[in-house]
C-alpha cells in the first residue's frame, strides 16, 4: 500500500511504500520519520504531542473542545476516552483524510483488567499468583480492545503500594517487588504480543512512573519522598521490569518525587528511564499532569510545559500546554528544536510500530467488533480467572463449601449489585450485564435449593459518603428506610434459612482513583448487619467485596467463614457460586498485608528490622519497637490464603550450604496435600540477607510455584537460587550481591515458614 504525504504547496512529495505483512526495519522507519519531520511545521509537530480526551469519560480538571477541528489541522496526536469502531473510525478519517499530512491517530483507553469481558481488579488478579493466567488476561483484553478500534492501553499499573488507605492500591499488584515485577512483564507481553504491528495486539503503557503508590498518608496525588536505596531496591523495579519487557510507552505520575513533579522530573524521565534502563518508547503525562504543575507551584503553563519537555515528557494528556506554549518557549530559547523533534519522533515511531501508517483503520473492523468482544469463550475464561483470584481468609469448622440444598439466605448491599461487580477502572464494561451474586447462586443451585434475598443494610450509614462511593452509574439504590427497618427485614428472612451468605464490604468506587479512606473497616452499618446475622445462630459466610486490605479484626474473631472476592469482574457472580459450592477449590493468596488497625500503616512483610525488635513470642516490651495498644502483627499476612484442603510442608533442604559467586543453590521442600480434596498451593520462597552495606529486609520473596496436588499427594518443589537473585543496590548504589549468610524460608505464606541457611562466599 502506498500513502502520499504532500505539502500544501505541492513542493515536496514523499512516497512511503510500506510492507503490510512484516515489521519494518528501524533504519527504514527512521528514514521515513526523517522525511516526515522535514516537511512538518512546528505546529504540526506540537500537534503530535497533544493527547486530548474525546470526552466520553473524564477524570480530571478539563475537557478539550473543538477536537474535530484540531484533528483536521494536525493538532492532535492521539485520542482517548472514545469507544466503538464507528466513533474511532470517524476520528481517524478526519486525521488521514482531512489533515495536511494524513498522520494517523493513536487511540488510547484505560483497558486495565479486561475490556468488555472484565477480569478481577488487578489487586485480585495478582492473588492468583499465576503469571501465565495473568498474561492471558492481558492477551484477551488486547484482543477485545483491538477489535473495537483501540490500539493503546494505559496499563499495566505497577505502582507498589503498602498503604491500604490509598484507593489505587486496587489497581496494582500489591506490596511485593518480585511478584509485581513478574506481573508487570506478563501484562506487557500479553498486550503487545510478539508483533506490535499485528491487528490484535496493542501498545502497553506502564504507569504511574514513579512511586505514585507511596503517596504520603495514602492520600491520592500526594507527594512521595523516599531514599534512592528504597527507590532502586523496591519501588522502581516493577517499572523497570515493564521496560525490560519492551513496553512501548510510559505514563508519568501526578506526584512529585524529591520535590520535582514526576511529569517534569528529568532524573526520572531521562537519566533513569532512558539512560540507565535504555527505554526507547515515548512518555505521556497523566490526565492534566502538565497543567497541574501550576498548582504544584512549579510555574505557569508555559514554564511547566517547557520544563516537562526538557525533562523528557513527549506527550501531554489533556492540558494542551505543549501544544499551546512550546513555540513561544522555543522563540525565547527555553528549549531547542531538537528537543521538540525528539519527542515528535517518538510518537511517530510508536505509530509506525503499530502499523498505523500501513493501515490507519487496521483496528476498525466491524466484523471483528461483532465477533470478538464479550464472547462466550472470553466470559467463561473471565469466570475461571475470577475464581482463582478469591482468597479464603477463614473457614472455621469447614462451613464452606456449602451444599446445594435447603434454604440459603443471601443478605447484603452487594448481593444484587450488577454495576458494582467489575470494580474500579472498567470503563468499557457492560455494567448492567455483569452476573450478580444473587444470579450466580440461583443458577448454581437450580431447583436443588432455595435462595432468599434481602439487602440488609445500605452501603454506608452516611448518605453523602455512599453517594461519593457509588459514582459513575454504580448506584446501590440507597434504601431510605431506617437502618433498623432494613436490617430487621433481613433478619426475618435469614431466620428461615439454613445458612446465611452475607455479601458486604466496599462498593466498586470505594477504591480506585481519588478514593482514599482513613477508616478501612467495613462500614459500621454493614458490621451491625453482620452482628445481627450472627445472633440468629445460623452459620454465616462473609463474601467480602473490597478493593483494598480492610481491617477485619472483628470479622476474623467472630465470623466463621470469610471469602474475599475483591471485585471479580463481569462473571464474578458465577465464580463466587463456583467457589462457595466447592465446584472450584479456592487457591488465591494475598499479595497485600491485611492490618489490624489503620494506625499500623504502612504494614508490609518485607520491612527492615529495627535495632530494638521484639523478642520472639512477645507483642509488647517497653523500649522495643511496638505499639501500646495493638501488636505489630497483621490480621492476615502477605502470601496467606486457605483452601478447602490442607497442605503440609516438610523436608526443607539445600543441596549445599555454600554458594560460590557464579554458582547456585537448589532449595527443595516437600509439600503434601493432607486434606480430602484436590487443590492448588502457592509455594513461596523468601530470603533474608543477614548483613548488608545497607540494612536489608527481614524477608524478600524470591520465587514461587503454584502446584496442584491430589488428596494425599506429595511433591518435591525445587527452587534454584543464584547470585543474581540475591543481588541488590548496595550502599554506593552499585548492583550486586554481598558475601555472607542468608536465611531461606519456604512456606504457604510469609509468616508460617520452614527455615534453612546458606553462605555466599
Ligand atoms: C489516571 C490514569 C488514567 C488516565 C486516563 C488518570 O486520571 O490517573 O491512570 O490512565 O486518567 O484515563
XYZ file of C-alpha atoms and ligand atoms in Angstrom:
773
model
C 0.000 0.000 0.000
C 1.268 3.493 -0.797
C 0.490 6.681 1.103
C 1.354 10.111 -0.231
C 2.292 12.932 2.109
C 2.304 16.268 0.289
C 2.964 19.786 1.466
C 0.191 22.232 0.799
C 2.220 23.890 -1.963
C 2.976 20.579 -3.544
C 6.669 21.374 -3.291
C 7.641 18.145 -1.739
C 6.047 14.811 -2.345
C 7.063 11.956 -0.160
C 6.065 8.487 -1.079
C 6.177 5.964 1.686
C 5.924 2.438 0.483
C 5.006 0.179 3.329
C 5.043 -3.530 3.575
C 1.940 -4.514 5.475
C 2.979 -8.015 6.362
C 6.370 -7.572 8.015
C 7.639 -5.184 10.647
C 9.798 -2.560 9.078
C 13.441 -2.250 9.993
C 14.462 0.529 12.348
C 16.550 2.255 9.700
C 13.782 2.344 7.125
C 11.350 3.683 9.732
C 13.915 6.274 10.772
C 14.273 7.454 7.209
C 10.526 7.789 6.835
C 10.309 9.716 10.072
C 13.188 11.978 8.985
C 11.346 12.757 5.767
C 8.163 13.449 7.640
C 9.879 15.687 10.189
C 11.387 17.623 7.308
C 8.023 18.643 5.987
C 6.179 19.126 9.264
C 5.539 22.622 10.539
C 6.331 23.410 14.159
C 2.605 23.459 14.873
C 2.125 20.023 13.349
C 4.994 18.654 15.408
C 3.462 20.019 18.583
C 0.164 18.530 17.431
C 1.674 15.061 17.633
C 2.451 15.729 21.299
C -1.156 16.514 22.050
C -3.478 13.902 23.554
C -6.963 15.281 24.206
C -9.759 13.318 25.835
C -12.603 12.586 23.481
C -14.839 13.193 26.439
C -16.874 10.036 26.788
C -15.397 9.616 30.244
C -13.475 12.102 32.310
C -11.349 12.097 35.457
C -9.513 15.378 35.554
C -9.915 19.099 35.539
C -10.694 19.922 31.936
C -12.442 18.775 28.810
C -10.969 19.547 25.440
C -13.030 21.380 22.911
C -13.181 21.502 19.129
C -11.390 18.208 18.820
C -12.557 17.533 15.280
C -11.238 20.861 14.022
C -7.947 20.315 15.753
C -7.560 16.883 14.185
C -8.132 18.382 10.739
C -5.447 20.962 11.452
C -2.972 18.269 12.508
C -3.034 19.421 16.119
C -3.825 16.067 17.701
C -1.518 13.061 18.060
C -3.971 10.703 19.674
C -7.313 10.496 21.409
C -8.625 8.567 24.374
C -11.926 8.017 26.149
C -13.607 7.030 22.932
C -15.299 3.690 22.350
C -16.587 1.812 19.303
C -15.296 1.168 15.822
C -17.717 3.710 14.382
C -16.655 6.591 16.646
C -12.967 5.780 16.262
C -13.179 5.392 12.501
C -14.800 8.821 12.194
C -11.959 10.434 14.115
C -9.296 8.503 12.218
C -10.909 9.581 8.958
C -10.513 13.212 9.941
C -6.825 12.645 10.569
C -5.951 10.639 7.476
C -8.330 12.252 5.021
C -8.656 15.851 6.170
C -5.348 16.779 7.780
C -2.487 18.029 5.623
C -0.010 15.262 6.390
C -2.542 12.485 6.975
C -0.785 11.205 10.064
C -2.958 8.592 11.800
C -4.041 8.954 15.419
C -3.337 6.727 18.393
C -6.480 5.627 20.213
C -5.917 5.012 23.906
C -8.112 3.688 26.657
C -7.856 2.501 30.226
C -8.153 -1.179 29.442
C -6.998 -2.109 32.914
C -8.435 -5.516 33.776
C -10.208 -6.620 30.660
C -12.293 -4.799 28.103
C -15.955 -5.835 27.987
C -15.166 -9.264 29.387
C -13.898 -7.953 32.681
C -11.365 -9.775 34.844
C -10.755 -9.201 38.559
C -9.306 -5.864 39.612
C -5.515 -6.083 39.357
C -5.035 -6.493 43.110
C -7.347 -9.507 42.982
C -5.783 -10.869 39.823
C -2.346 -10.774 41.440
C -3.672 -13.087 44.193
C -3.841 -15.888 41.628
C -0.026 -15.852 41.588
C -0.429 -17.368 38.133
C 1.759 -15.481 35.687
C 0.604 -17.401 32.625
C -3.007 -16.775 33.517
C -2.373 -13.076 34.102
C -0.601 -12.770 30.745
C -3.577 -14.405 29.106
C -5.985 -11.889 30.659
C -3.971 -9.099 29.052
C -3.964 -11.003 25.757
C -7.738 -11.383 25.820
C -8.145 -7.727 26.799
C -5.954 -6.706 23.863
C -7.880 -8.967 21.528
C -11.193 -7.391 22.519
C -9.956 -3.790 22.671
C -8.177 -4.015 19.322
C -11.342 -5.439 17.777
C -13.093 -2.254 18.874
C -10.628 0.278 17.475
C -8.253 0.691 20.427
C -4.511 0.460 19.790
C -3.041 1.679 23.068
C -3.861 0.858 26.689
C -2.920 2.793 29.821
C -1.859 -0.385 31.549
C -0.119 -2.093 33.327
C -0.348 -0.096 36.521
C 2.604 -1.367 38.535
C 2.727 1.089 41.439
C 3.920 -0.747 44.507
C 1.720 0.143 47.450
C 1.870 -0.659 51.109
C -0.748 1.750 52.285
C -4.309 0.451 52.336
C -5.641 3.976 52.742
C -4.666 4.701 49.131
C -7.632 3.802 46.928
C -5.490 2.970 43.925
C -3.903 0.024 45.711
C -6.762 -1.839 43.948
C -5.240 -1.100 40.519
C -1.835 -2.616 41.179
C -0.380 -5.980 42.145
C 0.091 -5.329 45.836
C 3.117 -4.779 48.018
C 5.787 -7.069 46.621
C 8.636 -6.081 44.336
C 9.363 -9.503 42.859
C 5.787 -10.603 42.228
C 4.879 -7.112 40.989
C 7.762 -7.197 38.508
C 6.822 -10.636 37.189
C 3.257 -9.455 36.687
C 4.416 -6.235 35.015
C 6.334 -8.250 32.418
C 3.469 -10.660 31.867
C 0.995 -7.847 31.245
C 3.271 -6.183 28.705
C 3.755 -9.487 26.894
C 0.026 -10.098 26.944
C -0.923 -6.732 25.457
C 1.890 -6.334 22.981
C 2.444 -9.952 21.956
C 5.421 -10.723 19.742
C 4.384 -8.364 16.983
C 3.024 -4.939 17.817
C 2.031 -4.426 14.208
C -0.464 -7.305 14.315
C -4.055 -6.117 14.368
C -4.871 -7.907 17.620
C -2.039 -6.510 19.751
C -1.987 -3.095 21.383
C 0.684 -0.873 22.828
C 1.039 -1.001 26.602
C 1.776 1.991 28.821
C 3.352 1.266 32.173
C 2.211 3.660 34.872
C 2.363 5.706 37.016
C 6.047 6.454 36.807
C 7.124 6.823 39.510
C 6.429 5.950 43.132
C 2.775 7.020 42.919
C 1.796 4.184 45.282
C 3.813 5.708 48.101
C 1.701 8.875 48.309
C 2.069 10.423 51.756
C -0.670 9.453 54.212
C -2.286 7.329 51.499
C -3.898 10.473 50.123
C -4.178 10.412 46.348
C -1.877 12.661 44.286
C 0.183 13.457 47.416
C 3.967 13.854 47.262
C 6.280 10.898 47.697
C 9.650 11.173 49.284
C 11.987 8.276 49.881
C 15.645 7.351 49.723
C 17.238 6.360 46.440
C 18.016 2.998 48.054
C 14.375 2.338 48.590
C 13.563 3.505 45.067
C 16.189 1.332 43.398
C 15.640 -1.758 45.521
C 11.866 -1.587 45.727
C 9.590 0.984 44.128
C 11.329 1.454 40.768
C 11.770 -2.219 39.953
C 8.303 -3.053 38.575
C 8.522 -0.133 36.107
C 11.971 -1.322 35.082
C 10.599 -4.828 34.576
C 8.000 -3.455 32.162
C 10.708 -1.544 30.304
C 12.827 -4.697 30.129
C 9.817 -6.482 28.649
C 9.697 -3.881 25.864
C 6.773 -1.715 26.941
C 6.036 0.867 24.228
C 5.123 3.806 26.437
C 5.378 5.094 29.980
C 2.996 7.369 31.864
C 4.459 9.950 34.217
C 2.725 10.111 37.583
C 0.904 13.014 39.223
C 3.022 13.098 42.375
C 6.240 14.878 42.962
C 9.424 12.934 43.611
C 12.181 14.569 45.627
C 10.310 17.844 45.241
C 10.071 17.743 41.434
C 6.750 16.675 39.875
C 7.313 13.391 38.033
C 5.894 14.985 34.867
C 8.910 17.294 34.690
C 11.427 15.234 36.586
C 14.479 14.920 34.370
C 16.200 12.494 36.687
C 13.252 10.096 36.384
C 12.246 10.630 32.753
C 15.668 10.859 31.171
C 18.503 9.843 33.474
C 16.916 6.700 34.897
C 14.347 5.744 32.294
C 16.307 6.369 29.105
C 19.953 6.451 30.103
C 20.054 3.759 32.795
C 17.277 1.492 31.562
C 17.536 2.124 27.833
C 13.853 2.917 27.267
C 13.236 3.984 23.656
C 9.461 4.498 23.574
C 7.532 7.644 24.468
C 6.430 9.172 27.754
C 2.911 10.541 28.198
C 1.741 12.660 31.107
C -1.183 11.610 33.242
C -4.518 13.410 32.873
C -3.758 17.160 33.101
C -0.441 16.217 34.685
C 1.231 19.121 32.872
C -1.155 21.906 33.915
C -1.377 20.501 37.451
C 2.238 21.529 37.916
C 0.908 25.090 38.212
C -0.776 24.062 41.473
C 2.330 22.142 42.492
C 3.993 25.564 42.494
C 6.282 24.830 39.571
C 5.453 27.735 37.285
C 2.790 28.948 34.859
C 1.593 26.791 31.945
C 4.346 27.992 29.634
C 7.064 27.343 32.193
C 5.841 23.913 33.265
C 5.306 22.770 29.677
C 8.849 23.714 28.689
C 10.212 22.070 31.832
C 8.272 18.898 31.106
C 9.506 18.609 27.530
C 13.066 19.374 28.536
C 12.832 16.718 31.261
C 11.796 14.048 28.759
C 7.998 14.167 28.506
C 6.780 13.517 24.941
C 3.018 13.678 25.071
C 0.627 15.849 27.026
C -2.634 14.252 28.158
C -5.412 16.861 28.129
C -3.603 20.014 29.380
C -2.620 21.272 25.879
C 0.326 23.019 27.471
C 2.815 21.549 24.999
C 0.578 22.407 22.053
C -0.103 25.982 23.012
C 3.078 27.234 24.658
C 6.145 25.468 23.283
C 6.539 27.612 20.174
C 6.827 30.685 22.381
C 9.316 28.900 24.654
C 11.298 27.938 21.561
C 11.431 31.561 20.445
C 12.618 32.542 23.894
C 15.383 29.934 23.770
C 13.932 27.949 26.690
C 14.235 24.755 24.683
C 15.574 23.606 21.360
C 14.070 22.470 18.080
C 15.901 19.166 18.574
C 14.053 18.561 21.826
C 10.705 19.060 20.109
C 11.746 16.889 17.171
C 12.893 14.125 19.506
C 9.508 13.999 21.220
C 7.626 14.108 17.920
C 9.838 11.351 16.531
C 8.967 9.053 19.420
C 5.244 9.477 18.844
C 5.653 8.823 15.120
C 7.780 5.792 15.866
C 5.005 4.345 18.011
C 2.558 4.799 15.140
C 4.945 3.050 12.776
C 5.442 0.203 15.247
C 1.696 -0.276 15.467
C 1.496 -0.333 11.677
C -0.856 2.641 11.556
C 0.958 4.191 8.590
C 0.318 0.987 6.673
C -3.317 0.904 7.538
C -4.820 3.507 9.854
C -8.082 1.533 10.040
C -6.470 -1.773 10.893
C -8.218 -1.890 14.269
C -11.553 -0.755 12.876
C -13.238 -3.907 11.689
C -16.986 -4.100 12.251
C -16.769 -7.801 11.743
C -14.179 -8.309 14.447
C -16.079 -5.980 16.750
C -19.208 -8.065 16.380
C -17.447 -11.416 16.818
C -14.547 -10.988 19.208
C -15.882 -8.979 22.122
C -17.668 -10.252 25.236
C -17.735 -13.695 23.660
C -18.985 -16.778 25.409
C -15.415 -18.077 25.448
C -13.914 -14.903 26.942
C -16.631 -14.721 29.562
C -16.034 -18.347 30.527
C -12.350 -17.552 30.857
C -13.136 -14.475 32.976
C -15.254 -16.684 35.244
C -12.431 -19.138 35.815
C -9.913 -16.334 36.387
C -12.196 -14.680 38.940
C -12.453 -17.876 40.962
C -8.661 -18.047 41.074
C -8.366 -14.537 42.460
C -10.545 -15.184 45.511
C -8.819 -15.614 48.855
C -10.337 -17.799 51.553
C -9.436 -15.942 54.733
C -11.185 -18.098 57.284
C -13.152 -21.336 57.271
C -13.849 -22.488 60.822
C -15.291 -25.988 61.062
C -15.392 -26.201 57.267
C -18.533 -24.100 56.962
C -17.519 -23.875 53.318
C -18.114 -25.290 50.811
C -21.890 -25.049 51.022
C -24.253 -27.795 49.978
C -26.636 -27.148 47.110
C -29.646 -27.897 49.320
C -32.006 -26.383 51.856
C -32.516 -22.630 52.147
C -29.687 -20.150 51.709
C -30.256 -16.534 52.755
C -28.223 -14.113 50.685
C -28.050 -10.787 52.509
C -26.166 -7.563 51.922
C -25.910 -4.399 49.867
C -23.538 -6.073 47.386
C -25.551 -9.241 46.831
C -27.569 -7.919 43.948
C -25.354 -5.158 42.601
C -24.610 -5.787 38.908
C -22.978 -2.418 38.274
C -20.514 -2.962 41.117
C -19.198 -6.380 40.120
C -16.474 -5.180 37.763
C -14.890 -2.833 40.293
C -12.989 0.315 39.580
C -11.430 1.187 36.193
C -13.614 -0.883 33.947
C -14.638 1.832 31.514
C -15.527 -0.499 28.644
C -17.637 -2.864 30.762
C -21.301 -3.563 30.152
C -22.113 -2.744 33.767
C -25.684 -3.921 33.853
C -24.840 -7.273 32.264
C -22.437 -8.429 34.975
C -23.506 -11.527 36.863
C -24.523 -10.700 40.440
C -24.037 -12.975 43.424
C -27.791 -13.494 43.556
C -27.917 -14.595 39.929
C -24.831 -16.763 40.313
C -26.170 -18.602 43.367
C -29.613 -19.112 41.837
C -28.154 -20.534 38.640
C -25.819 -22.807 40.577
C -28.475 -24.410 42.776
C -31.265 -24.621 40.208
C -34.155 -26.458 41.846
C -31.985 -28.146 44.439
C -32.024 -25.328 46.964
C -33.886 -22.117 47.701
C -32.076 -18.776 47.617
C -33.799 -15.969 49.529
C -32.514 -12.417 49.447
C -32.666 -9.129 51.353
C -30.451 -6.066 51.153
C -29.982 -5.880 54.940
C -28.260 -2.501 55.006
C -27.155 0.369 52.888
C -23.522 0.559 51.858
C -22.745 3.267 54.383
C -24.561 4.895 57.251
C -23.703 8.319 55.832
C -25.657 9.098 52.638
C -23.058 11.622 51.464
C -20.258 9.046 51.695
C -22.419 6.471 49.933
C -23.019 8.923 47.097
C -19.274 9.523 46.666
C -18.703 5.774 46.722
C -21.256 4.917 44.050
C -20.432 7.358 41.264
C -20.224 6.710 37.518
C -23.562 4.923 37.214
C -22.816 2.472 40.006
C -25.603 3.389 42.402
C -26.586 0.864 45.041
C -30.083 2.376 45.126
C -29.989 3.708 48.644
C -32.868 2.500 50.743
C -34.419 5.460 52.553
C -35.871 3.426 55.412
C -34.104 3.455 58.771
C -31.104 1.137 59.219
C -33.128 -0.820 61.797
C -36.010 -1.362 59.391
C -33.747 -2.550 56.566
C -31.893 -4.861 58.926
C -34.981 -6.260 60.654
C -36.427 -7.271 57.314
C -33.244 -9.185 56.515
C -33.104 -10.873 59.899
C -36.696 -12.102 59.485
C -35.716 -13.688 56.203
C -32.404 -15.043 57.491
C -34.119 -16.807 60.391
C -35.865 -19.120 57.964
C -32.619 -20.187 56.272
C -30.138 -22.980 56.966
C -27.129 -20.825 56.240
C -26.507 -17.126 55.644
C -24.262 -15.672 52.964
C -23.517 -12.011 53.679
C -22.280 -10.036 50.651
C -20.773 -6.948 52.238
C -17.748 -4.650 52.122
C -16.794 -1.854 49.777
C -18.564 -0.671 46.668
C -16.622 -0.564 43.406
C -15.886 3.147 43.709
C -14.714 2.983 47.319
C -11.321 2.143 45.885
C -9.604 3.375 42.743
C -8.653 6.926 41.884
C -9.394 9.650 44.414
C -10.918 7.082 46.782
C -8.613 7.217 49.768
C -10.027 6.254 53.165
C -8.795 6.870 56.706
C -11.112 4.270 58.182
C -10.660 0.951 56.465
C -13.222 -1.006 58.450
C -16.278 -2.484 56.815
C -18.734 0.443 57.186
C -20.461 0.361 60.566
C -23.977 -0.174 59.236
C -22.795 -3.337 57.464
C -20.946 -4.509 60.562
C -24.149 -4.010 62.561
C -25.868 -6.192 59.993
C -23.212 -8.886 60.409
C -23.654 -8.785 64.196
C -27.404 -9.190 63.850
C -26.966 -12.045 61.382
C -24.639 -13.843 63.816
C -27.274 -13.501 66.531
C -29.662 -15.682 64.538
C -27.348 -18.567 65.454
C -27.142 -19.680 61.822
C -23.751 -20.235 60.190
C -22.650 -17.016 58.491
C -20.383 -16.862 55.455
C -18.940 -13.433 54.701
C -18.421 -12.800 50.991
C -16.185 -9.784 51.131
C -16.075 -7.205 48.346
C -13.116 -4.888 48.590
C -10.531 -3.036 46.530
C -8.004 -2.776 49.359
C -6.965 -4.531 52.543
C -9.577 -3.842 55.220
C -9.215 -4.034 58.984
C -11.028 -7.291 59.661
C -10.044 -7.844 63.289
C -13.637 -8.111 64.498
C -14.753 -10.167 61.496
C -11.838 -12.559 61.880
C -12.720 -13.100 65.532
C -16.428 -13.534 65.014
C -17.445 -14.735 61.565
C -16.835 -18.433 60.887
C -16.075 -18.181 57.150
C -14.697 -15.301 55.114
C -14.154 -15.436 51.359
C -12.518 -12.323 49.943
C -13.747 -11.905 46.360
C -12.299 -8.423 45.664
C -14.158 -7.250 42.540
C -14.034 -10.294 40.337
C -15.273 -8.814 37.066
C -18.201 -9.299 34.747
C -18.584 -13.001 35.566
C -17.850 -12.781 39.275
C -21.333 -13.850 40.389
C -20.904 -17.238 38.741
C -17.345 -17.550 40.023
C -18.465 -16.801 43.589
C -21.042 -19.575 43.307
C -18.366 -21.906 41.902
C -16.214 -21.372 44.982
C -18.962 -21.207 47.620
C -20.316 -24.580 46.485
C -16.884 -26.146 46.085
C -17.003 -26.658 42.314
C -13.749 -24.712 42.410
C -11.381 -25.045 45.359
C -10.045 -21.586 46.306
C -6.293 -21.093 45.915
C -5.733 -17.325 45.971
C -3.079 -15.917 48.295
C -2.940 -12.329 49.499
C -0.480 -10.025 47.773
C -1.061 -7.313 50.334
C -0.982 -7.436 54.118
C -4.277 -7.036 55.994
C -3.550 -4.896 59.076
C -5.282 -4.998 62.447
C -5.505 -1.257 62.587
C -5.116 1.608 60.162
C -2.546 3.105 62.548
C -0.087 0.317 61.657
C 0.167 1.506 58.050
C 2.316 1.119 56.058
C 2.440 -2.524 57.125
C 4.238 -4.999 54.853
C 6.154 -8.211 55.271
C 9.436 -7.130 53.641
C 10.176 -4.490 56.248
C 13.542 -3.751 57.795
C 14.369 -4.817 61.303
C 14.890 -2.155 63.934
C 17.708 -2.055 66.460
C 15.059 -2.919 69.023
C 12.975 -5.717 67.623
C 10.557 -7.599 69.854
C 11.698 -10.816 71.460
C 10.207 -13.941 69.876
C 6.666 -14.559 71.100
C 6.228 -11.104 72.682
C 3.896 -8.445 71.411
C 4.750 -5.654 73.825
C 8.017 -4.800 75.545
C 8.919 -1.374 76.871
C 11.634 0.347 74.836
C 11.157 -2.085 71.968
C 9.625 -1.286 68.577
C 5.887 -1.778 69.035
C 2.621 -0.071 69.994
C 0.976 0.148 73.410
C -2.410 -0.867 72.098
C -2.058 -3.490 69.343
C 0.646 -5.950 68.383
C 2.767 -5.458 65.279
C 1.095 -8.420 63.620
C -1.291 -8.223 60.711
C -4.649 -9.996 60.763
C -3.624 -11.830 57.575
C -0.027 -11.776 56.348
C 1.240 -11.403 52.793
C 1.009 -14.683 50.913
C -1.814 -16.010 53.108
C -4.872 -17.850 51.834
C -6.689 -21.067 52.738
C -8.049 -23.901 50.648
C -10.795 -26.484 51.143
C -7.926 -28.898 51.574
C -4.808 -28.567 53.732
C -1.111 -28.613 52.873
C 1.823 -29.669 54.923
C 5.410 -28.554 54.344
C 8.410 -30.594 55.433
C 11.929 -31.678 54.483
C 13.304 -28.295 53.545
C 16.777 -28.974 52.199
C 19.563 -27.192 50.363
C 21.882 -29.088 48.035
C 24.788 -27.150 49.513
C 25.294 -24.670 52.293
C 27.794 -22.510 50.445
C 27.203 -20.658 47.206
C 30.122 -19.519 45.087
C 29.896 -16.201 43.290
C 28.888 -17.712 39.966
C 27.175 -20.780 41.394
C 23.688 -21.597 42.531
C 21.843 -23.453 45.269
C 18.893 -25.781 44.841
C 16.308 -25.490 47.573
C 13.815 -28.324 47.919
C 10.746 -28.724 50.026
C 8.195 -31.449 50.280
C 4.567 -30.333 50.030
C 1.720 -32.741 50.796
C -1.997 -32.358 50.306
C -3.193 -33.613 53.697
C -6.894 -32.991 53.101
C -9.554 -34.730 51.112
C -9.849 -32.533 48.003
C -7.623 -31.736 45.099
C -6.217 -28.249 45.466
C -3.600 -25.751 44.296
C -0.997 -24.359 46.643
C 1.319 -21.410 46.029
C 4.679 -22.470 47.462
C 6.665 -19.372 48.365
C 10.405 -18.874 48.718
C 11.766 -15.999 50.806
C 15.324 -14.967 51.588
C 16.927 -12.793 54.237
C 20.341 -11.294 53.695
C 21.611 -11.146 57.267
C 24.215 -8.403 56.928
C 24.479 -5.729 54.257
C 26.237 -2.498 53.409
C 22.716 -1.108 53.746
C 20.198 -2.747 56.060
C 18.205 -5.495 54.392
C 14.544 -6.555 54.675
C 13.662 -9.335 57.142
C 12.255 -11.373 54.235
C 12.084 -10.927 50.484
C 10.109 -13.077 48.070
C 12.496 -14.678 45.575
C 10.377 -17.327 43.930
C 7.041 -19.139 43.965
C 5.396 -22.096 42.310
C 1.748 -22.965 42.120
C 1.317 -26.708 42.381
C -1.852 -28.773 42.003
C -1.989 -31.740 44.359
C -4.474 -34.580 44.680
C -5.561 -35.698 48.163
C -2.638 -37.454 49.795
C -0.227 -36.499 47.037
C 3.264 -35.228 47.921
C 5.539 -33.268 45.646
C 9.104 -32.131 45.983
C 9.182 -28.490 44.909
C 12.560 -27.122 43.853
C 13.855 -23.586 43.545
C 17.215 -22.601 42.127
C 18.760 -19.531 43.689
C 21.758 -17.852 42.105
C 23.757 -14.755 42.875
C 21.609 -12.533 40.724
C 18.566 -13.441 42.824
C 20.235 -12.070 45.922
C 21.785 -9.034 44.277
C 20.621 -5.561 45.213
C 21.574 -1.908 45.000
C 24.274 -1.623 47.624
C 25.332 1.306 49.818
C 27.024 3.050 46.879
C 24.054 2.157 44.603
C 26.108 -0.284 42.555
C 24.289 -3.546 41.863
C 25.483 -6.925 43.105
C 25.413 -9.426 45.946
C 27.422 -9.201 49.134
C 29.092 -12.255 50.637
C 27.753 -13.508 53.933
C 24.991 -15.555 55.490
C 21.460 -15.824 54.166
C 18.340 -17.352 55.636
C 15.998 -19.204 53.326
C 12.308 -19.585 54.170
C 9.717 -21.686 52.381
C 6.023 -21.878 53.163
C 2.450 -21.247 52.140
C 2.569 -17.624 53.331
C 5.176 -15.141 54.501
C 4.657 -15.957 58.206
C 4.421 -19.731 58.532
C 7.654 -20.974 57.031
C 10.403 -23.550 57.311
C 13.905 -22.139 57.592
C 17.426 -23.024 56.437
C 20.681 -21.156 55.922
C 23.500 -20.790 53.396
C 26.524 -18.621 52.895
C 27.574 -16.699 49.823
C 31.345 -16.964 49.516
C -5.405 8.245 35.808
C -4.692 7.326 34.843
C -5.503 7.124 33.602
C -5.826 8.466 32.996
C -6.595 8.377 31.701
C -5.948 9.483 35.148
O -6.816 10.163 35.985
O -4.527 8.590 36.851
O -4.410 6.110 35.477
O -4.811 6.303 32.709
O -6.597 9.202 33.933
O -7.884 8.000 31.875
